[in-house]
XYZ file of C-alpha atoms in Angstrom:
560
model
C 14.403 17.228 218.701
C 17.169 16.575 216.173
C 19.097 13.347 216.371
C 22.430 15.171 216.131
C 23.512 18.754 216.504
C 26.076 20.584 214.386
C 26.744 17.898 211.800
C 28.852 19.403 208.987
C 29.144 17.750 205.613
C 32.904 18.330 205.576
C 35.594 19.682 207.845
C 38.398 22.084 207.083
C 41.853 20.571 206.753
C 43.424 20.040 210.137
C 40.266 20.957 212.048
C 38.450 18.328 214.143
C 34.753 17.754 213.555
C 32.376 19.187 216.173
C 30.793 16.739 218.631
C 27.537 14.966 217.883
C 24.909 14.292 220.547
C 22.487 11.408 220.362
C 18.963 12.578 221.119
C 16.753 10.895 223.681
C 14.334 9.384 221.097
C 17.253 7.846 219.197
C 18.777 6.425 222.382
C 15.361 5.027 223.396
C 15.028 3.386 219.981
C 18.431 1.746 220.331
C 17.575 0.469 223.821
C 14.255 -0.908 222.566
C 16.005 -2.678 219.695
C 18.488 -4.291 222.101
C 15.693 -5.461 224.436
C 13.594 -6.894 221.614
C 16.518 -8.793 220.100
C 17.980 -10.150 223.328
C 14.969 -10.787 225.528
C 15.100 -14.579 224.790
C 18.435 -14.876 226.600
C 17.159 -13.384 229.859
C 16.120 -16.813 231.133
C 19.342 -18.564 230.178
C 20.702 -18.830 233.703
C 24.382 -19.226 234.581
C 26.539 -20.995 231.990
C 30.184 -22.124 231.741
C 32.453 -19.640 233.578
C 29.447 -17.982 235.230
C 29.586 -20.783 237.769
C 33.155 -19.757 238.633
C 32.706 -15.991 238.866
C 29.176 -15.726 240.251
C 27.209 -18.869 241.073
C 30.062 -20.796 242.677
C 30.364 -20.535 246.462
C 34.136 -20.031 246.172
C 33.897 -17.408 243.420
C 36.011 -14.251 243.739
C 32.951 -11.994 244.248
C 31.977 -13.956 247.375
C 34.743 -12.178 249.309
C 33.535 -10.361 252.424
C 34.734 -6.898 251.393
C 35.267 -4.739 248.342
C 39.030 -4.076 248.797
C 39.738 -7.802 248.477
C 38.710 -7.642 244.825
C 41.884 -5.719 244.011
C 44.171 -8.632 244.830
C 42.071 -11.441 243.361
C 42.323 -12.907 239.861
C 39.266 -13.048 237.655
C 39.272 -16.810 238.193
C 41.690 -19.496 239.306
C 42.957 -22.201 236.983
C 41.742 -25.575 238.304
C 44.398 -27.793 239.738
C 47.100 -25.141 239.966
C 45.799 -22.407 242.240
C 47.254 -19.896 239.761
C 45.226 -16.849 238.831
C 44.253 -15.925 235.311
C 43.350 -12.362 234.216
C 43.091 -9.255 236.372
C 39.654 -7.605 236.119
C 38.628 -6.061 239.462
C 36.108 -3.672 237.872
C 34.230 -6.569 236.284
C 34.254 -8.429 239.608
C 32.965 -5.302 241.347
C 30.085 -5.091 238.858
C 29.182 -8.718 239.522
C 29.364 -8.170 243.275
C 27.166 -5.082 243.058
C 24.457 -6.908 241.087
C 24.744 -9.937 243.366
C 24.189 -7.755 246.429
C 21.142 -6.094 244.880
C 19.484 -9.092 243.210
C 20.974 -12.191 244.803
C 21.697 -15.312 242.758
C 18.950 -14.562 240.220
C 20.641 -14.591 236.766
C 18.006 -12.388 235.074
C 19.379 -9.042 236.407
C 22.866 -10.001 235.213
C 21.560 -10.646 231.702
C 19.528 -7.437 231.780
C 22.560 -5.349 232.742
C 24.464 -6.844 229.816
C 21.686 -5.829 227.419
C 21.609 -2.265 228.792
C 25.404 -1.975 228.499
C 25.145 -3.188 224.915
C 22.512 -0.558 224.133
C 24.733 2.155 225.627
C 27.661 1.013 223.481
C 25.374 1.109 220.434
C 24.408 4.701 221.232
C 28.088 5.691 221.376
C 28.760 3.968 218.048
C 25.807 5.887 216.580
C 27.223 9.143 217.937
C 30.689 8.554 216.463
C 29.290 7.373 213.117
C 26.988 10.396 212.811
C 29.951 12.678 213.483
C 32.116 11.034 210.831
C 29.407 10.516 208.220
C 27.861 13.950 208.652
C 24.462 12.260 208.713
C 22.074 11.575 211.579
C 20.262 8.699 209.792
C 23.637 7.211 208.881
C 24.702 7.276 212.512
C 21.455 5.637 213.583
C 21.926 2.904 210.967
C 25.448 2.243 212.245
C 24.216 2.017 215.833
C 21.477 -0.449 214.867
C 23.938 -2.567 212.838
C 26.238 -2.727 215.854
C 23.355 -3.727 218.151
C 21.626 -6.395 216.079
C 24.493 -8.193 214.349
C 24.418 -11.901 215.347
C 28.136 -11.926 216.188
C 27.303 -9.794 219.233
C 25.081 -12.458 220.793
C 27.894 -14.347 222.501
C 29.253 -11.323 224.362
C 25.825 -9.927 225.277
C 24.019 -13.146 226.240
C 26.958 -14.562 228.224
C 27.040 -13.173 231.763
C 30.815 -13.627 231.936
C 31.042 -11.330 228.898
C 30.179 -8.335 231.082
C 33.870 -7.502 231.433
C 34.189 -7.198 227.653
C 31.072 -5.038 227.479
C 32.369 -2.712 230.195
C 35.778 -2.456 228.514
C 34.297 -1.676 225.088
C 31.851 0.828 226.563
C 34.674 2.549 228.442
C 36.837 2.746 225.322
C 34.013 4.184 223.209
C 33.057 6.743 225.845
C 36.682 7.733 226.412
C 37.173 8.312 222.668
C 33.895 10.226 222.463
C 35.022 12.531 225.257
C 38.426 13.061 223.655
C 36.929 14.014 220.295
C 34.891 16.727 221.961
C 37.530 17.712 224.503
C 37.460 21.388 225.318
C 39.686 21.431 228.393
C 41.759 19.500 230.883
C 38.662 18.457 232.807
C 37.262 16.504 229.857
C 40.599 14.793 229.285
C 40.735 13.847 232.971
C 37.237 12.344 232.818
C 38.174 10.459 229.661
C 41.262 9.068 231.389
C 39.203 7.966 234.399
C 36.715 6.186 232.162
C 39.583 4.481 230.375
C 41.039 3.336 233.701
C 37.733 1.612 234.488
C 37.841 -0.067 231.071
C 41.357 -1.328 231.793
C 40.201 -2.842 235.076
C 37.355 -4.593 233.244
C 39.325 -6.458 230.555
C 42.905 -6.527 229.322
C 41.935 -5.842 225.713
C 41.474 -2.173 226.689
C 45.259 -1.838 226.583
C 44.927 -1.299 222.831
C 42.964 1.941 223.330
C 45.854 4.442 222.948
C 46.842 2.923 219.585
C 43.244 2.486 218.389
C 42.236 6.021 219.392
C 45.434 7.542 217.968
C 44.786 5.981 214.556
C 41.217 7.300 214.468
C 42.100 10.793 215.717
C 44.951 11.177 213.253
C 42.790 9.989 210.353
C 40.113 12.529 211.318
C 42.578 15.436 211.269
C 45.626 14.428 209.170
C 48.788 16.435 209.323
C 50.493 18.276 212.157
C 47.234 19.356 213.784
C 46.278 15.708 214.151
C 49.658 14.868 215.641
C 49.231 17.660 218.187
C 45.843 16.263 219.167
C 47.539 12.961 219.973
C 49.005 14.634 223.052
C 45.575 14.193 224.599
C 46.349 10.464 224.812
C 49.404 10.873 227.052
C 47.350 10.520 230.285
C 45.788 7.367 228.869
C 49.215 5.895 228.180
C 50.159 6.697 231.757
C 46.989 4.981 232.981
C 47.920 1.871 230.982
C 51.361 1.848 232.593
C 49.861 2.217 236.067
C 47.460 -0.638 235.325
C 50.322 -2.958 234.389
C 52.167 -1.944 237.554
C 49.084 -2.557 239.694
C 48.551 -5.902 238.048
C 52.143 -6.981 238.674
C 51.964 -5.749 242.295
C 48.790 -7.550 243.358
C 49.144 -10.675 241.196
C 52.834 -11.092 240.317
C 52.402 -14.591 238.910
C 49.542 -13.818 236.561
C 49.967 -14.144 232.787
C 47.914 -12.659 229.980
C 47.704 -15.970 228.175
C 47.203 -18.110 231.233
C 50.183 -20.328 230.439
C 53.820 -19.959 229.604
C 55.133 -20.243 226.120
C 53.226 -20.442 222.889
C 53.537 -21.442 219.273
C 55.561 -18.378 218.321
C 55.283 -15.938 215.404
C 55.826 -18.625 212.758
C 52.427 -20.111 213.627
C 50.825 -16.971 215.051
C 51.082 -14.778 211.938
C 49.406 -17.261 209.538
C 46.792 -17.958 212.210
C 46.048 -14.257 212.524
C 45.597 -13.890 208.765
C 43.388 -16.985 208.644
C 41.290 -15.656 211.502
C 40.878 -12.180 209.992
C 39.548 -13.712 206.797
C 37.071 -15.758 208.834
C 36.057 -12.586 210.689
C 35.315 -10.808 207.416
C 33.196 -13.759 206.314
C 31.266 -13.839 209.592
C 30.560 -10.107 209.399
C 29.256 -10.353 205.830
C 27.575 -13.784 206.137
C 26.852 -14.485 209.821
C 25.702 -18.063 209.434
C 26.580 -21.250 211.306
C 27.487 -19.473 214.554
C 28.405 -21.670 217.513
C 30.714 -21.872 220.502
C 34.435 -22.585 220.118
C 34.809 -22.182 216.368
C 37.976 -23.879 215.110
C 39.869 -23.074 211.923
C 42.335 -25.668 210.618
C 45.838 -24.379 209.996
C 46.963 -27.114 207.624
C 46.114 -26.735 203.963
C 44.942 -23.153 204.243
C 47.763 -21.020 202.749
C 45.389 -19.339 200.311
C 43.054 -18.350 203.151
C 45.987 -16.997 205.153
C 47.181 -15.015 202.155
C 43.697 -13.583 201.658
C 43.561 -12.556 205.302
C 46.949 -10.861 204.996
C 45.710 -9.068 201.875
C 42.672 -7.883 203.834
C 44.891 -6.356 206.508
C 47.175 -4.811 203.882
C 44.180 -3.292 202.096
C 43.074 -1.594 205.292
C 46.571 -0.197 205.803
C 46.684 1.174 202.235
C 43.251 2.763 202.653
C 44.360 4.448 205.867
C 47.606 5.715 204.323
C 45.670 7.128 201.365
C 43.420 9.061 203.712
C 46.435 10.574 205.465
C 48.023 11.537 202.150
C 44.895 12.988 200.481
C 42.414 14.045 203.207
C 40.479 16.435 200.953
C 39.902 13.907 198.170
C 39.006 10.819 200.182
C 36.110 10.561 202.682
C 36.935 9.709 206.257
C 34.560 6.828 206.928
C 36.235 4.084 204.779
C 39.630 4.566 206.422
C 38.091 4.958 209.889
C 35.940 1.840 209.538
C 38.816 -0.289 208.242
C 41.338 0.803 210.855
C 38.721 0.528 213.629
C 37.967 -3.079 212.694
C 41.564 -4.201 212.213
C 42.954 -2.456 215.308
C 40.158 -3.773 217.516
C 40.855 -7.321 216.319
C 44.570 -7.018 217.148
C 44.408 -8.373 220.757
C 42.585 -11.499 219.585
C 44.461 -12.183 216.349
C 47.768 -13.157 217.902
C 49.100 -16.224 219.657
C 46.366 -16.789 222.239
C 43.839 -18.411 219.850
C 46.390 -21.176 219.211
C 46.696 -22.184 222.866
C 43.343 -23.933 223.194
C 44.047 -26.874 220.900
C 47.139 -27.614 218.814
C 46.713 -27.577 215.060
C 43.689 -25.283 214.944
C 42.900 -21.620 215.493
C 40.234 -20.908 218.083
C 38.206 -17.951 216.801
C 35.495 -16.876 219.237
C 32.522 -14.774 218.238
C 33.096 -12.446 221.204
C 36.401 -11.381 219.595
C 34.408 -9.118 217.274
C 32.455 -7.053 219.784
C 34.308 -3.729 219.567
C 35.508 -4.419 216.007
C 31.917 -4.515 214.773
C 31.760 -0.771 215.414
C 34.118 -0.349 212.468
C 32.011 -2.694 210.348
C 28.918 -0.675 211.317
C 30.596 2.529 210.144
C 31.450 0.917 206.801
C 27.889 -0.394 206.457
C 26.278 2.986 207.121
C 28.802 4.850 204.959
C 28.274 2.523 202.004
C 24.493 2.884 202.089
C 24.713 6.641 202.532
C 26.916 6.817 199.446
C 24.425 4.645 197.547
C 21.558 6.904 198.672
C 22.986 9.739 196.605
C 22.002 7.807 193.476
C 18.936 5.885 194.682
C 17.751 7.109 198.060
C 14.623 4.969 198.381
C 16.312 1.757 197.230
C 19.292 2.325 199.529
C 17.085 2.899 202.554
C 14.962 -0.160 201.765
C 18.099 -2.261 201.333
C 19.623 -1.075 204.599
C 16.365 -1.629 206.465
C 15.964 -5.141 205.053
C 19.499 -6.100 206.050
C 19.011 -4.756 209.577
C 15.763 -6.708 209.994
C 17.384 -9.931 208.779
C 20.334 -9.422 211.123
C 17.952 -8.787 214.023
C 16.071 -12.042 213.306
C 19.312 -14.043 213.189
C 20.563 -12.370 216.351
C 17.321 -13.152 218.184
C 17.709 -16.806 217.196
C 21.218 -16.798 218.658
C 19.899 -15.170 221.832
C 17.250 -17.903 222.053
C 20.003 -20.541 221.924
C 21.807 -18.787 224.772
C 18.504 -18.913 226.641
C 18.613 -22.730 226.317
C 22.194 -23.815 227.226
C 21.638 -27.547 226.434
C 20.681 -26.683 222.849
C 23.609 -24.270 222.558
C 26.100 -26.848 223.849
C 24.648 -29.646 221.715
C 24.852 -27.459 218.603
C 28.496 -26.634 219.300
C 29.369 -30.306 219.832
C 27.585 -31.262 216.602
C 29.363 -28.506 214.629
C 32.803 -29.212 216.121
C 32.795 -32.900 217.165
C 36.595 -33.191 217.103
C 37.194 -30.131 219.296
C 37.541 -31.241 222.894
C 36.240 -27.952 224.273
C 32.804 -28.407 222.684
C 32.437 -31.950 224.043
C 33.468 -30.787 227.509
C 30.965 -27.909 227.458
C 28.182 -30.297 226.488
C 29.258 -32.640 229.288
C 29.145 -29.782 231.826
C 25.650 -28.800 230.723
C 24.376 -32.385 230.784
C 25.805 -32.899 234.260
C 24.217 -29.679 235.543
C 20.861 -30.916 234.174
C 21.141 -34.285 235.932
C 21.887 -36.318 232.785
C 24.963 -37.927 234.311
C 25.317 -41.015 232.079
C 25.404 -38.846 228.950
C 27.786 -36.439 230.680
C 30.255 -39.246 231.423
C 30.237 -40.230 227.742
C 30.911 -36.655 226.631
C 33.724 -36.233 229.166
C 35.271 -39.426 227.779
C 34.965 -38.047 224.224
C 36.573 -34.782 225.347
C 39.495 -36.661 226.899
C 39.931 -38.775 223.767
C 39.938 -35.685 221.530
C 42.439 -34.060 223.871
C 44.650 -37.171 223.754
C 44.655 -37.169 219.948
C 45.698 -33.524 219.738
C 48.098 -33.477 222.710
C 51.705 -32.392 222.457
C 53.885 -34.866 224.443
C 56.185 -32.285 225.976
C 55.891 -33.190 229.658
C 56.307 -36.296 231.778
C 52.591 -36.964 231.725
C 52.467 -36.607 227.923
C 50.551 -33.325 228.022
C 51.516 -29.681 227.767
C 50.730 -27.548 230.865
C 47.481 -26.105 229.524
C 46.357 -29.525 228.309
C 46.980 -30.985 231.761
C 44.744 -28.322 233.306
C 41.961 -29.120 230.858
C 42.319 -32.864 231.388
C 42.193 -32.289 235.139
C 38.844 -30.548 234.813
C 37.413 -33.272 232.580
C 38.469 -35.995 235.027
C 36.909 -34.251 238.016
C 33.754 -33.648 235.993
C 33.620 -37.369 235.236
C 34.206 -38.147 238.914
C 31.236 -36.016 239.953
C 28.891 -37.475 237.333
C 29.966 -41.057 238.124
C 29.487 -40.469 241.816
C 25.987 -39.095 241.281
C 25.143 -42.344 239.490
C 26.479 -44.409 242.391
C 29.508 -45.651 240.443
C 31.901 -44.868 243.275
C 34.862 -46.981 242.182
C 34.823 -45.409 238.718
C 34.552 -41.988 240.384
C 37.541 -42.776 242.590
C 39.528 -43.844 239.559
C 38.784 -40.564 237.743
C 39.734 -38.558 240.845
C 42.941 -40.565 241.198
C 43.915 -39.762 237.621
C 43.257 -36.059 238.253
C 45.257 -36.205 241.471
C 48.107 -37.812 239.582
C 48.279 -34.799 237.272
C 48.605 -32.390 240.208
C 49.843 -34.392 243.258
C 49.603 -31.448 245.665
C 46.010 -30.598 244.759
C 43.674 -30.932 247.731
C 40.441 -30.851 245.694
C 41.296 -33.983 243.693
C 42.420 -35.686 246.921
C 39.107 -34.823 248.555
C 37.167 -36.252 245.599
C 39.274 -39.416 245.716
C 38.785 -40.164 249.393
C 35.128 -39.183 249.335
C 34.527 -41.651 246.484
C 36.413 -44.401 248.345
C 34.415 -43.718 251.513
C 31.137 -43.958 249.617
C 32.311 -47.181 247.954
C 33.165 -48.608 251.379
C 29.806 -47.657 252.896
C 27.895 -49.059 249.928
C 29.683 -52.398 250.192
C 31.282 -52.143 246.757
C 34.766 -51.982 248.248
C 35.341 -54.771 250.751
C 37.312 -54.153 253.957
C 39.718 -57.041 253.373
C 40.232 -56.868 249.622
C 41.261 -54.377 246.996
C 40.268 -54.848 243.347
C 43.271 -55.661 241.201
C 41.945 -53.790 238.174
C 42.108 -50.524 240.108
C 45.887 -50.547 240.432
C 46.083 -46.756 240.026
C 44.043 -46.329 243.238
C 46.305 -48.746 245.078
C 49.445 -46.949 243.936
C 48.202 -43.560 245.088
C 47.035 -45.046 248.383
C 50.532 -46.450 249.063
C 52.159 -43.109 248.202
C 49.807 -41.127 250.385
C 52.468 -39.925 252.874
C 52.784 -36.157 252.943
C 49.539 -35.589 251.046
C 46.466 -33.689 252.265
C 44.477 -35.473 254.947
C 41.386 -37.330 253.717
C 38.007 -35.839 254.608
C 35.980 -37.572 257.309
C 33.766 -40.361 256.045
């Protein structure tokens, strides 16, 4: 059975290429490659936000019915009660797996791997169509599957929303390219709607797909084909309306304000350059990668030049479609457009002075890099076929080995968190993640130390723009670190220290009932253990005394 049917070497001007089908043996090979590379992460358990969405008893998927998922945020920001992100399709997927398999994390990881394999098959299909080569398409699909940058999105259960969104976008584009009637366009629009409800980054699809369709068939015929995207634009508008209706207070960035274009544009250029480096040399991967903004004008200029080069390549393809092959322009515009949602202001909101550049940002964008990889080796094969195939195979094997090592780290969260903290010791997010993992493993004394380091790093980088000395997002993070310290201190029997941490968290958000509950529970345990006498109050815990005196109008304490 051939890998692809009807693969022409070239296409007439203004005529779209015929569709390309991935054969069953090729799809099975891609699935096998994904399973072999990512099997080490199957035993990784729940990690970070997984405890909010899935494992936590108050998670959004624990609602009694399916309709309730439509008016629930993806998760709630601690200490505020405000929702962040609107992804009901991702929550529905979690709820479906939870109902079938219970709280066992292995099926969640397995579904992620299967979704990744399906996305790789679609990348292979699109690449084979545009390269006019079945082996080239297969090479692109394997590159997309085994690149180490994919490990974070695939091995992280909370990354399922990103996988569903990318899969929906790829399938929707694949259907549009082979559209033969209104029915296919309707199916493509429905698939895109599911992608929108999985992750907000799917909003870029109309622009991303329009650039690729127009580059495939430049001229007026290509512009006419863009009319197929009108239903998708309507679906995006309906999604935004639905989002505003069910969750009117929700924000894309999770907090108001931001650094503005003056900081966002250089940060985007700096991040794009780092992305190109990680694609070419995927070494030193870890959670919460930070890029310093100060002293990096040359790097920012190089990133801007990278984006400008992609734009020039695309414009050249539109101007001279017969003379220039399609795959360089398609790969460049695919990569740059897919990075657009992550290369803006949001990466600057996690810690002032640095750019947060996550590995999961690159998931869909790596499809463009895969197309460039396969196209370059196919062009080289015209001069030295054997050497080109050996080179491509060697690179794919090396990438698979590196990716399996990353998957093994995700299968051992303490090692993953410790590696991130060692690589980024001044980034408060890495210290907090390590503290969370240590606390979940019962290593409470070490967890308290890491929470203290996270708070100190946060204090050093804080912007004193509010009464408490912290910006809104920083206050939310500090709140979480204080409650984490409270829990770990309480598990060690240090109830007065736990009460002090809870009091500080309560002071950040005075109307928060969770911090109040932690505070009074810690005081009750201190009373029962004899640490806190009935007739005296320690003078060095003045913050507890102040909150106790100002207790009127606050939530009632829990029973002792």
